mmCIF file of C-alpha atoms in Angstrom:
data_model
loop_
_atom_site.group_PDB
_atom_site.id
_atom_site.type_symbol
_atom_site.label_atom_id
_atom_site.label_comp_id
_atom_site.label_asym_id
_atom_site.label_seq_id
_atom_site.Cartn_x
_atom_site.Cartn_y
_atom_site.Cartn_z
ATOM 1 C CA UNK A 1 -57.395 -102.864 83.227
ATOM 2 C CA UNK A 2 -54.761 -102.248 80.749
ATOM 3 C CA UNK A 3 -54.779 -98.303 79.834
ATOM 4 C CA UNK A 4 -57.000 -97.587 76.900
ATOM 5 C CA UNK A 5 -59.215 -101.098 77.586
ATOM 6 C CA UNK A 6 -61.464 -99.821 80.656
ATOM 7 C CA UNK A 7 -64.625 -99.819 78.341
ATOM 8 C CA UNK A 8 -64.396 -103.079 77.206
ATOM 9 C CA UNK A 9 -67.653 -105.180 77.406
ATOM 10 C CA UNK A 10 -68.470 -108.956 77.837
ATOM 11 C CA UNK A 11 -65.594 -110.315 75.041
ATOM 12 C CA UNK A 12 -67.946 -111.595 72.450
ATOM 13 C CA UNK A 13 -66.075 -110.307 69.412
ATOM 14 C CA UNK A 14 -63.543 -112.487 67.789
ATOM 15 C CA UNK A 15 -60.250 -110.910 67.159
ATOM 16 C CA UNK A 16 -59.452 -110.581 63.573
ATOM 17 C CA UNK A 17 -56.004 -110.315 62.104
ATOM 18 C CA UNK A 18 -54.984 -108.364 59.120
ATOM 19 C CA UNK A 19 -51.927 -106.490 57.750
ATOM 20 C CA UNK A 20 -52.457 -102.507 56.417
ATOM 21 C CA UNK A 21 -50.125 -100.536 54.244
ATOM 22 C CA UNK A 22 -50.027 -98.087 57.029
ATOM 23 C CA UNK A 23 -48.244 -100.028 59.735
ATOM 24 C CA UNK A 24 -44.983 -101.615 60.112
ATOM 25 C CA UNK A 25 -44.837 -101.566 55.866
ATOM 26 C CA UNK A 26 -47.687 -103.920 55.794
ATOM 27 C CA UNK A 27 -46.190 -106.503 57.006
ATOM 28 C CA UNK A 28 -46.626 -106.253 61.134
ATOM 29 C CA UNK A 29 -49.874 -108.318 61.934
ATOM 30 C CA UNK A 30 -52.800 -106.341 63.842
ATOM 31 C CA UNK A 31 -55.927 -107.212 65.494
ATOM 32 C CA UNK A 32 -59.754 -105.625 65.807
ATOM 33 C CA UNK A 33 -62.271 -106.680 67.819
ATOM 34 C CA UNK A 34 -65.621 -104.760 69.246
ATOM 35 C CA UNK A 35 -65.920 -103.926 72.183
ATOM 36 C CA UNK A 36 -68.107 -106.600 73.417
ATOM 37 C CA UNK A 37 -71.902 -107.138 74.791
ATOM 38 C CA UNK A 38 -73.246 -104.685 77.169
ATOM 39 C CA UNK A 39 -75.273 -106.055 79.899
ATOM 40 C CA UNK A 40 -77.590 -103.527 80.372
ATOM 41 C CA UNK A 41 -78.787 -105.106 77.005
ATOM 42 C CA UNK A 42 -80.497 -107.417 78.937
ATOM 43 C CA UNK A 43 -82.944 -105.304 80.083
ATOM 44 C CA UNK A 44 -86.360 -105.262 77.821
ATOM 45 C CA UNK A 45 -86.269 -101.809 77.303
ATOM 46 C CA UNK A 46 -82.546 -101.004 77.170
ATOM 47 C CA UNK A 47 -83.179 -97.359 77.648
ATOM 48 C CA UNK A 48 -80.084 -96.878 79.889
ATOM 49 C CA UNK A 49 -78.234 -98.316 77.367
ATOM 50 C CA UNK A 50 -77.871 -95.225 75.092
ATOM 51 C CA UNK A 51 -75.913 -93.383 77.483
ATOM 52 C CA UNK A 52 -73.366 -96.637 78.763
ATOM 53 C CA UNK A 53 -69.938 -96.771 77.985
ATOM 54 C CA UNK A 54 -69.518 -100.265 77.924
ATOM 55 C CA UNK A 55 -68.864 -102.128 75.002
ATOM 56 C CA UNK A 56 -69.214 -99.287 72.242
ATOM 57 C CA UNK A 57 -65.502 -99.234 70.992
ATOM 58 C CA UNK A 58 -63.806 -101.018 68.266
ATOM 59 C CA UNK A 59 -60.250 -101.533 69.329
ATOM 60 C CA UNK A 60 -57.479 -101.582 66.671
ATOM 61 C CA UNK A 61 -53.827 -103.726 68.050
ATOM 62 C CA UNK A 62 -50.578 -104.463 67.389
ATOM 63 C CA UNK A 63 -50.535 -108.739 67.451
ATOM 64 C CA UNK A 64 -47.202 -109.320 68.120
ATOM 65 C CA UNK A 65 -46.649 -106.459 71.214
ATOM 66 C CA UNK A 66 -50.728 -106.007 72.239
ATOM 67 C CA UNK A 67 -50.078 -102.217 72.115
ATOM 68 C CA UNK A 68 -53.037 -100.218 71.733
ATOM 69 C CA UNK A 69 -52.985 -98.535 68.550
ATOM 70 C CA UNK A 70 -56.600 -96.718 68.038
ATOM 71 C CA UNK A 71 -59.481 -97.227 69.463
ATOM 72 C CA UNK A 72 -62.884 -95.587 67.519
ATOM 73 C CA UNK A 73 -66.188 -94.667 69.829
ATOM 74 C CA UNK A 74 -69.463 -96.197 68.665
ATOM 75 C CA UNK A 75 -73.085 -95.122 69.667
ATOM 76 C CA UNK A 76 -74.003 -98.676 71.372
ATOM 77 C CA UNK A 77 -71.762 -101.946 72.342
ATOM 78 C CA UNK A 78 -70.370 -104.122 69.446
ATOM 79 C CA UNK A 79 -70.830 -107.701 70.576
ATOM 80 C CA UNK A 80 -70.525 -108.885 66.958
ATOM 81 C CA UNK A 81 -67.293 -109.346 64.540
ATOM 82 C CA UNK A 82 -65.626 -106.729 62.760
ATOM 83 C CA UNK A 83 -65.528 -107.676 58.784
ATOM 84 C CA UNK A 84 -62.250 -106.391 57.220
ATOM 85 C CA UNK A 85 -62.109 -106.403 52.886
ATOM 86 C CA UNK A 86 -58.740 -107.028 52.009
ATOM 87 C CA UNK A 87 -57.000 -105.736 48.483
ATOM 88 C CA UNK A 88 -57.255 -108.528 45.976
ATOM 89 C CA UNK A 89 -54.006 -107.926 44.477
ATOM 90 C CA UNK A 90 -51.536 -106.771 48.046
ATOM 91 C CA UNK A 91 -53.556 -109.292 50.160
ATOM 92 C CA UNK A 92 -53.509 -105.888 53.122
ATOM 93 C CA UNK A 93 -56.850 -104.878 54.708
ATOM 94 C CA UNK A 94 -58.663 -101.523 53.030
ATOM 95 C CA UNK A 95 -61.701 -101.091 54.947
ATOM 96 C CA UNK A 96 -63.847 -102.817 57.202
ATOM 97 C CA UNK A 97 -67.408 -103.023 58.703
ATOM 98 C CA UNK A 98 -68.827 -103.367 62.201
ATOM 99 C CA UNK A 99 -72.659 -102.988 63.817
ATOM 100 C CA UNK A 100 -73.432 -102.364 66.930
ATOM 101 C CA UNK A 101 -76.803 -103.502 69.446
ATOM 102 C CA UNK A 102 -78.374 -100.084 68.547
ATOM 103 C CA UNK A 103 -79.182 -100.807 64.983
ATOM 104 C CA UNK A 104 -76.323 -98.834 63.506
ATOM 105 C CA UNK A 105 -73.537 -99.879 61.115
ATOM 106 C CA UNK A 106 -69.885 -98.176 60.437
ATOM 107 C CA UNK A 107 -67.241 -98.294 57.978
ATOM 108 C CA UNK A 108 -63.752 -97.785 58.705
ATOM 109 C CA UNK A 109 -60.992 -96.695 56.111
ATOM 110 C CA UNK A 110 -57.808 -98.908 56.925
ATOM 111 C CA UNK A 111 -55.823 -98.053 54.171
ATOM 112 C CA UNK A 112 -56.098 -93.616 53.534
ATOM 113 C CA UNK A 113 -53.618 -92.921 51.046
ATOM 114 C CA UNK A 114 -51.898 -96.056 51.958
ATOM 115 C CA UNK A 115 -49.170 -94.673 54.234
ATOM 116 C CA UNK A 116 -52.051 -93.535 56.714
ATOM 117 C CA UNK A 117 -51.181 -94.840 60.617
ATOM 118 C CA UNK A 118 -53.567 -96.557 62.717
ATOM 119 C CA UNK A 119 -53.236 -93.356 64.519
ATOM 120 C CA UNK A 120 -54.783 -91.577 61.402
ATOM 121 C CA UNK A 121 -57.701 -94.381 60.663
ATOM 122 C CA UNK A 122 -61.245 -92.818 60.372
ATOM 123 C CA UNK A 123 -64.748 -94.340 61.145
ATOM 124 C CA UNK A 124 -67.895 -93.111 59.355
ATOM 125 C CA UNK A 125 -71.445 -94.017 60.595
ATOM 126 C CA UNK A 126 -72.840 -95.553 57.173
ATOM 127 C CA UNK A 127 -76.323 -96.229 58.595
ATOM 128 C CA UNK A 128 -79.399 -96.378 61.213
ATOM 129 C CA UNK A 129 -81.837 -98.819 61.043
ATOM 130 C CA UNK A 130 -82.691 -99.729 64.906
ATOM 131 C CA UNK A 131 -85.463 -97.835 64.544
ATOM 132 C CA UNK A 132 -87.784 -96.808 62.005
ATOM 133 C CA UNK A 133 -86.596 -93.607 62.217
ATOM 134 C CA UNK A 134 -82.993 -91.934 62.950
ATOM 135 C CA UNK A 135 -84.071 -91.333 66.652
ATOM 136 C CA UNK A 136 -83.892 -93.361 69.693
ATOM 137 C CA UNK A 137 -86.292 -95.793 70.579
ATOM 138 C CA UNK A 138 -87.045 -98.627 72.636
ATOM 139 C CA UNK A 139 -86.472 -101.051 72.729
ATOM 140 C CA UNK A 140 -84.846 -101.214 69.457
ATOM 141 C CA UNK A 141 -83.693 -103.577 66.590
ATOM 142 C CA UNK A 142 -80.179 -105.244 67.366
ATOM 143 C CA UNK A 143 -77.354 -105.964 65.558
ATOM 144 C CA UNK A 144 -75.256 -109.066 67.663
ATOM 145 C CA UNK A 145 -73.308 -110.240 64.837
ATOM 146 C CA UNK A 146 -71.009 -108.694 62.447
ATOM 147 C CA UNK A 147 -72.122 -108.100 58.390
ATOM 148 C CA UNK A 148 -71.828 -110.125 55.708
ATOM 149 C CA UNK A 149 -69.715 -107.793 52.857
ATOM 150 C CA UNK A 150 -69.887 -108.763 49.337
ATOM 151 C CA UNK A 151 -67.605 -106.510 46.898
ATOM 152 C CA UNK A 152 -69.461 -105.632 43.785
ATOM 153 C CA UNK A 153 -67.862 -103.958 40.476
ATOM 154 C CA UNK A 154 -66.781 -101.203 43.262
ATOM 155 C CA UNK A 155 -69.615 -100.834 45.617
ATOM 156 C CA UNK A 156 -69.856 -103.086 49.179
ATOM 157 C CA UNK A 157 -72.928 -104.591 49.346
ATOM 158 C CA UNK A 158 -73.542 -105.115 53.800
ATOM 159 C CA UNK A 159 -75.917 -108.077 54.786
ATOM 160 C CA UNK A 160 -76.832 -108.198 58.232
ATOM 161 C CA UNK A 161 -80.157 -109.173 60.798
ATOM 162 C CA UNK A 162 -81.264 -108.025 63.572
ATOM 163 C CA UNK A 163 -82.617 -109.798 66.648
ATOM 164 C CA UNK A 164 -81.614 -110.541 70.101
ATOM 165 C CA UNK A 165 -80.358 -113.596 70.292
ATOM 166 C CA UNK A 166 -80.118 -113.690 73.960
ATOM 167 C CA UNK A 167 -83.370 -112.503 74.537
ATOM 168 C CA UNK A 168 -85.612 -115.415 72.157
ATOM 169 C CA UNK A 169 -88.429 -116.136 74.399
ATOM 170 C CA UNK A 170 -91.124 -113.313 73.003
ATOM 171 C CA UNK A 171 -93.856 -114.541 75.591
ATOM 172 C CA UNK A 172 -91.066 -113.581 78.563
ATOM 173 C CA UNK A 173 -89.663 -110.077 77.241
ATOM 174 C CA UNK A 174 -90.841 -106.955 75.694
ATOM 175 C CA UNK A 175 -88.607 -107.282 72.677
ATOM 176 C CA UNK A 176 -91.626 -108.840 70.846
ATOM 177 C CA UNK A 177 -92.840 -105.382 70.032
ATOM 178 C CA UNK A 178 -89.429 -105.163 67.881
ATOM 179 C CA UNK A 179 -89.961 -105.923 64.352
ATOM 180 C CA UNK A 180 -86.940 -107.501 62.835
ATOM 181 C CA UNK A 181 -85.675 -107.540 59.484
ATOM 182 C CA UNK A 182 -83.012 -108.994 57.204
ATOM 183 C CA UNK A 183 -81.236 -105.779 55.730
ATOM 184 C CA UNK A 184 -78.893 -105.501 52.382
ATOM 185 C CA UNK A 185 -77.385 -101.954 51.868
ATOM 186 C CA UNK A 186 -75.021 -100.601 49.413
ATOM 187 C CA UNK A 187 -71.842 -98.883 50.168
ATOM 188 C CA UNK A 188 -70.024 -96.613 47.847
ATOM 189 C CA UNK A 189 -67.416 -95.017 49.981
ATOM 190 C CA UNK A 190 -65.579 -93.635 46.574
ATOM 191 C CA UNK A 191 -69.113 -91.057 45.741
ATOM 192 C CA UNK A 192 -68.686 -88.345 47.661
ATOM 193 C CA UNK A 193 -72.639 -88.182 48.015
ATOM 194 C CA UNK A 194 -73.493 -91.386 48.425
ATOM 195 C CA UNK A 195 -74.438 -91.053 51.975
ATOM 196 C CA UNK A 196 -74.969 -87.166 52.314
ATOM 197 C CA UNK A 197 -77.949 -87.152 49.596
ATOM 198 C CA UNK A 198 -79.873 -88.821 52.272
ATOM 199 C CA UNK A 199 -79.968 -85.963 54.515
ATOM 200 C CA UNK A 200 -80.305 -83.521 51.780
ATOM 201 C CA UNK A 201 -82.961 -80.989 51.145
ATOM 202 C CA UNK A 202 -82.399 -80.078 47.732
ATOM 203 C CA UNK A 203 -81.646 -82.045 44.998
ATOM 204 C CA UNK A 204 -78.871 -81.577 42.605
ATOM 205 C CA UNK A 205 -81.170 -78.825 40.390
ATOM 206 C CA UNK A 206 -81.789 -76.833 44.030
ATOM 207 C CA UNK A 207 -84.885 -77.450 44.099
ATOM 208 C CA UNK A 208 -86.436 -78.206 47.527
ATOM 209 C CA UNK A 209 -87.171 -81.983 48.592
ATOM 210 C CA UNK A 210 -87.608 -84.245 51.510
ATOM 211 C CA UNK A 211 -84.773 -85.559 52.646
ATOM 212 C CA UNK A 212 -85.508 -89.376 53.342
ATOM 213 C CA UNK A 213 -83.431 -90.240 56.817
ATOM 214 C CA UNK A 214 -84.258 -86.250 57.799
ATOM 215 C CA UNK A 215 -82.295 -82.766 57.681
ATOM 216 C CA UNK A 216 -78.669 -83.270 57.813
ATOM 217 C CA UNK A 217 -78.586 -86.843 58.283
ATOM 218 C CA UNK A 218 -75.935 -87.928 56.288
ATOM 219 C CA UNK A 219 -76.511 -91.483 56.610
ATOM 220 C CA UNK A 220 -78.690 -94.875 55.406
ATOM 221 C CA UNK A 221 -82.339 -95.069 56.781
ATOM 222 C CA UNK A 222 -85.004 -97.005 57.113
ATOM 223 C CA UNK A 223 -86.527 -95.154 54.332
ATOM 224 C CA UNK A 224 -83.083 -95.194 52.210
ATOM 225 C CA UNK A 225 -84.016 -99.222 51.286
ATOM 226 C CA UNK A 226 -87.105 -100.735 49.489
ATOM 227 C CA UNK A 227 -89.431 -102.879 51.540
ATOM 228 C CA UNK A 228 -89.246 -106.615 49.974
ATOM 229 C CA UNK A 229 -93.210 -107.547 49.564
ATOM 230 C CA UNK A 230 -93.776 -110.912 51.535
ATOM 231 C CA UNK A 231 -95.623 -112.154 48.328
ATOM 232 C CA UNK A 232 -95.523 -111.007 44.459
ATOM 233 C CA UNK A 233 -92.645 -109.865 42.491
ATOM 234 C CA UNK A 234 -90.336 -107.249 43.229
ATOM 235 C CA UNK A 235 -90.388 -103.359 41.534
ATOM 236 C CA UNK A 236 -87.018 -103.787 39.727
ATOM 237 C CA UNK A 237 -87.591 -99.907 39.180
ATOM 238 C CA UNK A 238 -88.170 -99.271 42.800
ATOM 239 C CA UNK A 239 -85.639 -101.551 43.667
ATOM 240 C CA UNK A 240 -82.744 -99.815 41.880
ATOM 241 C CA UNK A 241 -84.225 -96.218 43.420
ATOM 242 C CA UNK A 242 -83.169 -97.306 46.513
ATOM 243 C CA UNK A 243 -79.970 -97.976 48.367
ATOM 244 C CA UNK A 244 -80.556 -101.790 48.868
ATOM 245 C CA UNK A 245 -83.633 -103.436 50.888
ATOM 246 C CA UNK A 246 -84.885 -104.860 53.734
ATOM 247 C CA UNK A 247 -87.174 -108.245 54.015
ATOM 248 C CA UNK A 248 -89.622 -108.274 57.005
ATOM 249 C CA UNK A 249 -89.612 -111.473 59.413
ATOM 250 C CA UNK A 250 -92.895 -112.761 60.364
ATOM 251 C CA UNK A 251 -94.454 -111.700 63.741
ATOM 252 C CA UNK A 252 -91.600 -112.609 66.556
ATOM 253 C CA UNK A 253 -88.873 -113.390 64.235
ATOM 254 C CA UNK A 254 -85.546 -112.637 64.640
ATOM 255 C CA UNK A 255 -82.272 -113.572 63.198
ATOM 256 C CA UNK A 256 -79.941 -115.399 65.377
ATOM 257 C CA UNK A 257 -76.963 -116.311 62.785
ATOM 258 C CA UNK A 258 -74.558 -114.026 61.065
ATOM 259 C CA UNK A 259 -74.854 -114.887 56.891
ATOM 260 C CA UNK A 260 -72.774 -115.968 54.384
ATOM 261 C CA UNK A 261 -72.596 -115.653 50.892
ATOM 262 C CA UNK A 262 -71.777 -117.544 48.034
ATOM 263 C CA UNK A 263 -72.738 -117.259 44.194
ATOM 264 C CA UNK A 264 -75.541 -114.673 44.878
ATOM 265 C CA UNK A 265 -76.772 -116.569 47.777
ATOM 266 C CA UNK A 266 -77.071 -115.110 50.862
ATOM 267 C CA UNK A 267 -77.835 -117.613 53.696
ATOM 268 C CA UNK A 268 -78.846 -116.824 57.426
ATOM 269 C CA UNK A 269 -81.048 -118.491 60.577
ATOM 270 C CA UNK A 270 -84.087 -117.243 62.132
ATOM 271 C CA UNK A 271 -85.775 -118.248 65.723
ATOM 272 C CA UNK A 272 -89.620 -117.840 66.394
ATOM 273 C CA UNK A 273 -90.093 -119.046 69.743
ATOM 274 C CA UNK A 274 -93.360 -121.105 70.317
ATOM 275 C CA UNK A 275 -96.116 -120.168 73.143
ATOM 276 C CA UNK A 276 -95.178 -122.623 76.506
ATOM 277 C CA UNK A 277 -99.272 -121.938 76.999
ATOM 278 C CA UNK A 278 -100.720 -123.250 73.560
ATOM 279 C CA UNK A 279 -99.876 -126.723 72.829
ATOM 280 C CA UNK A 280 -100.961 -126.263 69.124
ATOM 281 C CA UNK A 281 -99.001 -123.173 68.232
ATOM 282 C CA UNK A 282 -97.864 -123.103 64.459
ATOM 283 C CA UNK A 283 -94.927 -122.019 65.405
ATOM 284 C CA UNK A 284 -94.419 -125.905 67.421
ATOM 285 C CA UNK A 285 -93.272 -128.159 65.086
ATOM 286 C CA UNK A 286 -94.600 -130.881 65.928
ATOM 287 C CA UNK A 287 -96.914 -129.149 68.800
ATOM 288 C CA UNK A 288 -95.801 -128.926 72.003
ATOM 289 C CA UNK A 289 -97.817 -131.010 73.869
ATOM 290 C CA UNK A 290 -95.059 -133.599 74.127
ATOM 291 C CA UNK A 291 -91.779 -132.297 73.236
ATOM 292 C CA UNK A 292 -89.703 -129.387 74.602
ATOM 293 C CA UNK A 293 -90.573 -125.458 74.062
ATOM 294 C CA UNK A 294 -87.420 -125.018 71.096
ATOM 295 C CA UNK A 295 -89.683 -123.036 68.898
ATOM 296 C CA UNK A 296 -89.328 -122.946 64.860
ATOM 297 C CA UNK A 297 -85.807 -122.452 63.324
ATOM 298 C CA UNK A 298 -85.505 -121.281 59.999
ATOM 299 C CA UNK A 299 -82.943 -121.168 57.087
ATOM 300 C CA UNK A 300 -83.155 -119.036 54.638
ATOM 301 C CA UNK A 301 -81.334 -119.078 51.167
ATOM 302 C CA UNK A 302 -81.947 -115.532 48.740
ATOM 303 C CA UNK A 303 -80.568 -113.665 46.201
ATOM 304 C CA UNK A 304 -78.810 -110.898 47.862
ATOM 305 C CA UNK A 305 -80.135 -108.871 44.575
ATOM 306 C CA UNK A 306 -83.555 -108.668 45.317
ATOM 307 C CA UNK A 307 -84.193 -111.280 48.262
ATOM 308 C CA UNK A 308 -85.551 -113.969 45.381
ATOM 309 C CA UNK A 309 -85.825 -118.146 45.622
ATOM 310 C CA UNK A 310 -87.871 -119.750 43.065
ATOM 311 C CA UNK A 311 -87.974 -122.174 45.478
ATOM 312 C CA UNK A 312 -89.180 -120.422 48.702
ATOM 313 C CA UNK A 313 -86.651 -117.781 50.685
ATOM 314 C CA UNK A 314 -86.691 -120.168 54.195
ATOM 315 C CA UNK A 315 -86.929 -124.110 55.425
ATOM 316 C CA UNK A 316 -87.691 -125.367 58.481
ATOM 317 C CA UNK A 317 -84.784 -126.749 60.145
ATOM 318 C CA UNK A 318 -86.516 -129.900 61.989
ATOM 319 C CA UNK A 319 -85.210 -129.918 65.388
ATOM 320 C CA UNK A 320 -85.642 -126.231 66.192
ATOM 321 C CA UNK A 321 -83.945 -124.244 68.640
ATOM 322 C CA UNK A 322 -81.628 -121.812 67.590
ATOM 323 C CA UNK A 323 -79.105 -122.745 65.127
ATOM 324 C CA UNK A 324 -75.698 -122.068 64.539
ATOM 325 C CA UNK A 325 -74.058 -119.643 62.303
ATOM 326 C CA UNK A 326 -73.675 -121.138 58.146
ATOM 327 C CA UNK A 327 -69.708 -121.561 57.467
ATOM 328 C CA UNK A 328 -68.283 -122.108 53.922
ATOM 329 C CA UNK A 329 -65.542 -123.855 52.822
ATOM 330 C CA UNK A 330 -63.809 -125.228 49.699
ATOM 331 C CA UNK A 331 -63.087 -129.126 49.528
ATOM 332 C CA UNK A 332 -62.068 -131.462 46.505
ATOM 333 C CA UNK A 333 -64.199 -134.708 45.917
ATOM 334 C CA UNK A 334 -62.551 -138.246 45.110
ATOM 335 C CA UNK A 335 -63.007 -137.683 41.564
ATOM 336 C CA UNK A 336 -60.745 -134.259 41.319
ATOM 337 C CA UNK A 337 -63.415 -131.781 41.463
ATOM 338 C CA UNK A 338 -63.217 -128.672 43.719
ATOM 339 C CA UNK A 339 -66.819 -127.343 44.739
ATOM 340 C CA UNK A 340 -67.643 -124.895 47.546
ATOM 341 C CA UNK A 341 -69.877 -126.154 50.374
ATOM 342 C CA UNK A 342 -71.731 -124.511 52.797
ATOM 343 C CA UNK A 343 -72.584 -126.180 56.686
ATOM 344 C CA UNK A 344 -75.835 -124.487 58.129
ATOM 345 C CA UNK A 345 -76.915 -123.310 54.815
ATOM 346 C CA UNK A 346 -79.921 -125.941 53.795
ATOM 347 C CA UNK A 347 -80.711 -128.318 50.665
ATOM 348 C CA UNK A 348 -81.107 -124.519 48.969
ATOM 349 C CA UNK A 349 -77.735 -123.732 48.748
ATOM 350 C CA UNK A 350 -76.776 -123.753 45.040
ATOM 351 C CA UNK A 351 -74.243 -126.048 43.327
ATOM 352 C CA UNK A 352 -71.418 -123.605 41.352
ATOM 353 C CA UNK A 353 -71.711 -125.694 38.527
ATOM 354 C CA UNK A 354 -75.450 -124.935 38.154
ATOM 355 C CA UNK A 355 -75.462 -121.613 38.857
ATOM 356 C CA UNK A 356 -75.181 -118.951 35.338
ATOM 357 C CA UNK A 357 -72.408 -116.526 35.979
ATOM 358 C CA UNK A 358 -70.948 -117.861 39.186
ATOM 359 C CA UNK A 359 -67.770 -116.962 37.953
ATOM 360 C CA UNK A 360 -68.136 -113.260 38.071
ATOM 361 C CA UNK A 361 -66.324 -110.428 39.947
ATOM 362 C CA UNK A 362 -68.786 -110.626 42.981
ATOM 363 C CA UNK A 363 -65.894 -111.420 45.839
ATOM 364 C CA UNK A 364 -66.338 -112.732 49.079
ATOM 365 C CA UNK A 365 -64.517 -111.166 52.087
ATOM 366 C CA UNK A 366 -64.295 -113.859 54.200
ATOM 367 C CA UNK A 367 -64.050 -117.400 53.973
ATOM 368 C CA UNK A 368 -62.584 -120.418 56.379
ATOM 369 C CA UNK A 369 -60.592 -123.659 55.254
ATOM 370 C CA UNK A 370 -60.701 -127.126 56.450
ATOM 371 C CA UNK A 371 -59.414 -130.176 56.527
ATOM 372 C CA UNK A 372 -59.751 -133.534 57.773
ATOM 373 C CA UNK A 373 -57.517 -136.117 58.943
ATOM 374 C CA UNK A 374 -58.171 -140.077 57.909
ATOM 375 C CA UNK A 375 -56.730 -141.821 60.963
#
């Protein structure tokens, strides 16, 4: 294995290519990637796989040469994509975010003081949610696909699911016990205490308090984000206490998709499988006395505010199974008229020219073009 590579996992990560002010002038082309999937995640408990070595690196290359250029350690394997924000105005990567199958997610600062080599690059552990807790536990909530990272009048807001996508089938696995949930966290890597007030003990008078994620913890918990209600309104007040939120999925739930978003939309899939041993599980749409065990797929399309739809947050999607990820695009109608589109996203994805606002400085850090050919 080339030097550097030996703890590379299953290649599940798709290599993304950006430029940083710290390499070649910001003009040579690199690449990151996770490290891949572990296969020890396919055990139910994945108890061994707190201690593997496989998979739990983000890898950092030159694109023209493949040289190695820094490689950064996580605390489980990164199957999923790594999301790099570039500079609106120099068009060169400044940070990035990646999660891993343990529940954890990490920022990394790509740009420094802008002269900073990859050499130089630092990773810092933004938050723990695989567990309710920061401890270990299994089995655990899983991240397999890279966040969603909205920019937002300086603050990254990270929207992510967990599930385990190659593990569906509750009635076959233990991963049932796992309750999943559809997370949105802020980022503000620019306040110094952002992430240490967490951990603290005293607040900023000295006087003694509880710290949320526990002692020293510098991180985002569990406890760091306000629970969504499944019904009723939202605590605006509550809400803004907090550090983002996290919606609960319904009982075997998980989120197979990565999201998207567009216009305050957030958009995402979820899988409940249906029981092979009750032909008139709810979950069976229709039943499954005469059709094949696919289970429900849902869509869901929220505010990433506050996890709102007038509407209703999901859909069914009617053939089931497990969906693939929502993709947006850009494309121009016959009558001159550019609109943004979204495939996977539902009927609830929102027209621009509806939406109030949806020209605002809220900026997407990803997006995909196509085209198509009349032959």
């Amino acid at each position: 294995c080339t030097a550097g590579m030996q703890g590379i996992g299953q290649t599940w990560s798709s290599p993304k290519v950006f430029r940083a002010p710290g390499y070649g002038g910001g003009n040579s082309p690199l690449l990151i990637f996770g490290g891949g999937y572990d296969k020890c995640e396919d055990n139910d408990t994945t108890s061994t796989c707190n201690t593997s070595t496989t998979g739990n690196h983000i890898y950092v290359m030159d694109a023209d040469t493949g040289t190695l250029l820094k490689t950064f350690d996580t605390s489980r394997a990164v199957p999923g994509d790594i999301t790099v924000v570039n500079d609106a105005k120099t068009g060169q990567a400044k940070i990035a975010y990646a999660a891993d199958a343990g529940g954890n997610v990490y920022r990394i600062d790509l740009m420094g003081d802008n002269t900073k080599a990859p050499t130089d690059w630092t990773m810092t552990k933004v938050a723990s949610v695989g567990c309710d807790t920061v401890t270990t536990c299994t089995p655990n909530r899983k991240f397999l696909f890279g966040p969603d990272v909205v920019e937002d009048s300086g603050a990254y807001v990270i929207l992510l699911g967990s599930g385990d996508r190659e593990k569906p089938l509750r009635y076959y696995t233990n991963a049932f016990s796992v309750n999943n949930y559809f997370y949105m966290m802020v980022d503000k890597p620019s306040d110094s205490t952002w992430l240490s007030s967490e951990g603290a003990t005293k607040d900023a008078s000295g006087n003694a308090i509880t710290a949320r994620c526990g002692a020293d913890n510098n991180l985002l918990c569990q406890a760091s984000l306000y629970a969504i209600p499944a019904t009723g309104s939202v605590d605006s007040a509550a809400l803004a206490a907090r550090k983002g939120w996290y919606l609960g999925l319904t009982n075997g739930e998980q989120v197979v998709t990565s999201s998207v978003t567009a216009h305050g939309n957030t958009t995402f899939s979820t899988h409940i499988p249906a029981d092979p041993n009750n032909p008139t599980d709810p979950n069976a749409t229709p039943p499954l006395s005469c059709k094949s065990d696919l289970g429900r797929a849902q869509v869901y399309n929220i505010s990433y505010l506050n996890a709102s739809n007038p509407k209703g947050r999901a859909q069914d999607v009617a053939t089931g199974g497990l969906s693939p990820s929502p993709v947006l695009a850009t494309v121009k109608t016959d009558d001159g008229v550019t609109r943004d589109v979204c495939f996977g996203c539902g009927q609830s994805f929102p027209d621009p020219s509806k939406v109030p606002n949806s020209t605002n400085s809220i900026k997407q850090s990803k997006g995909r073009v196509y085209w198509y050919i009349q032959r």
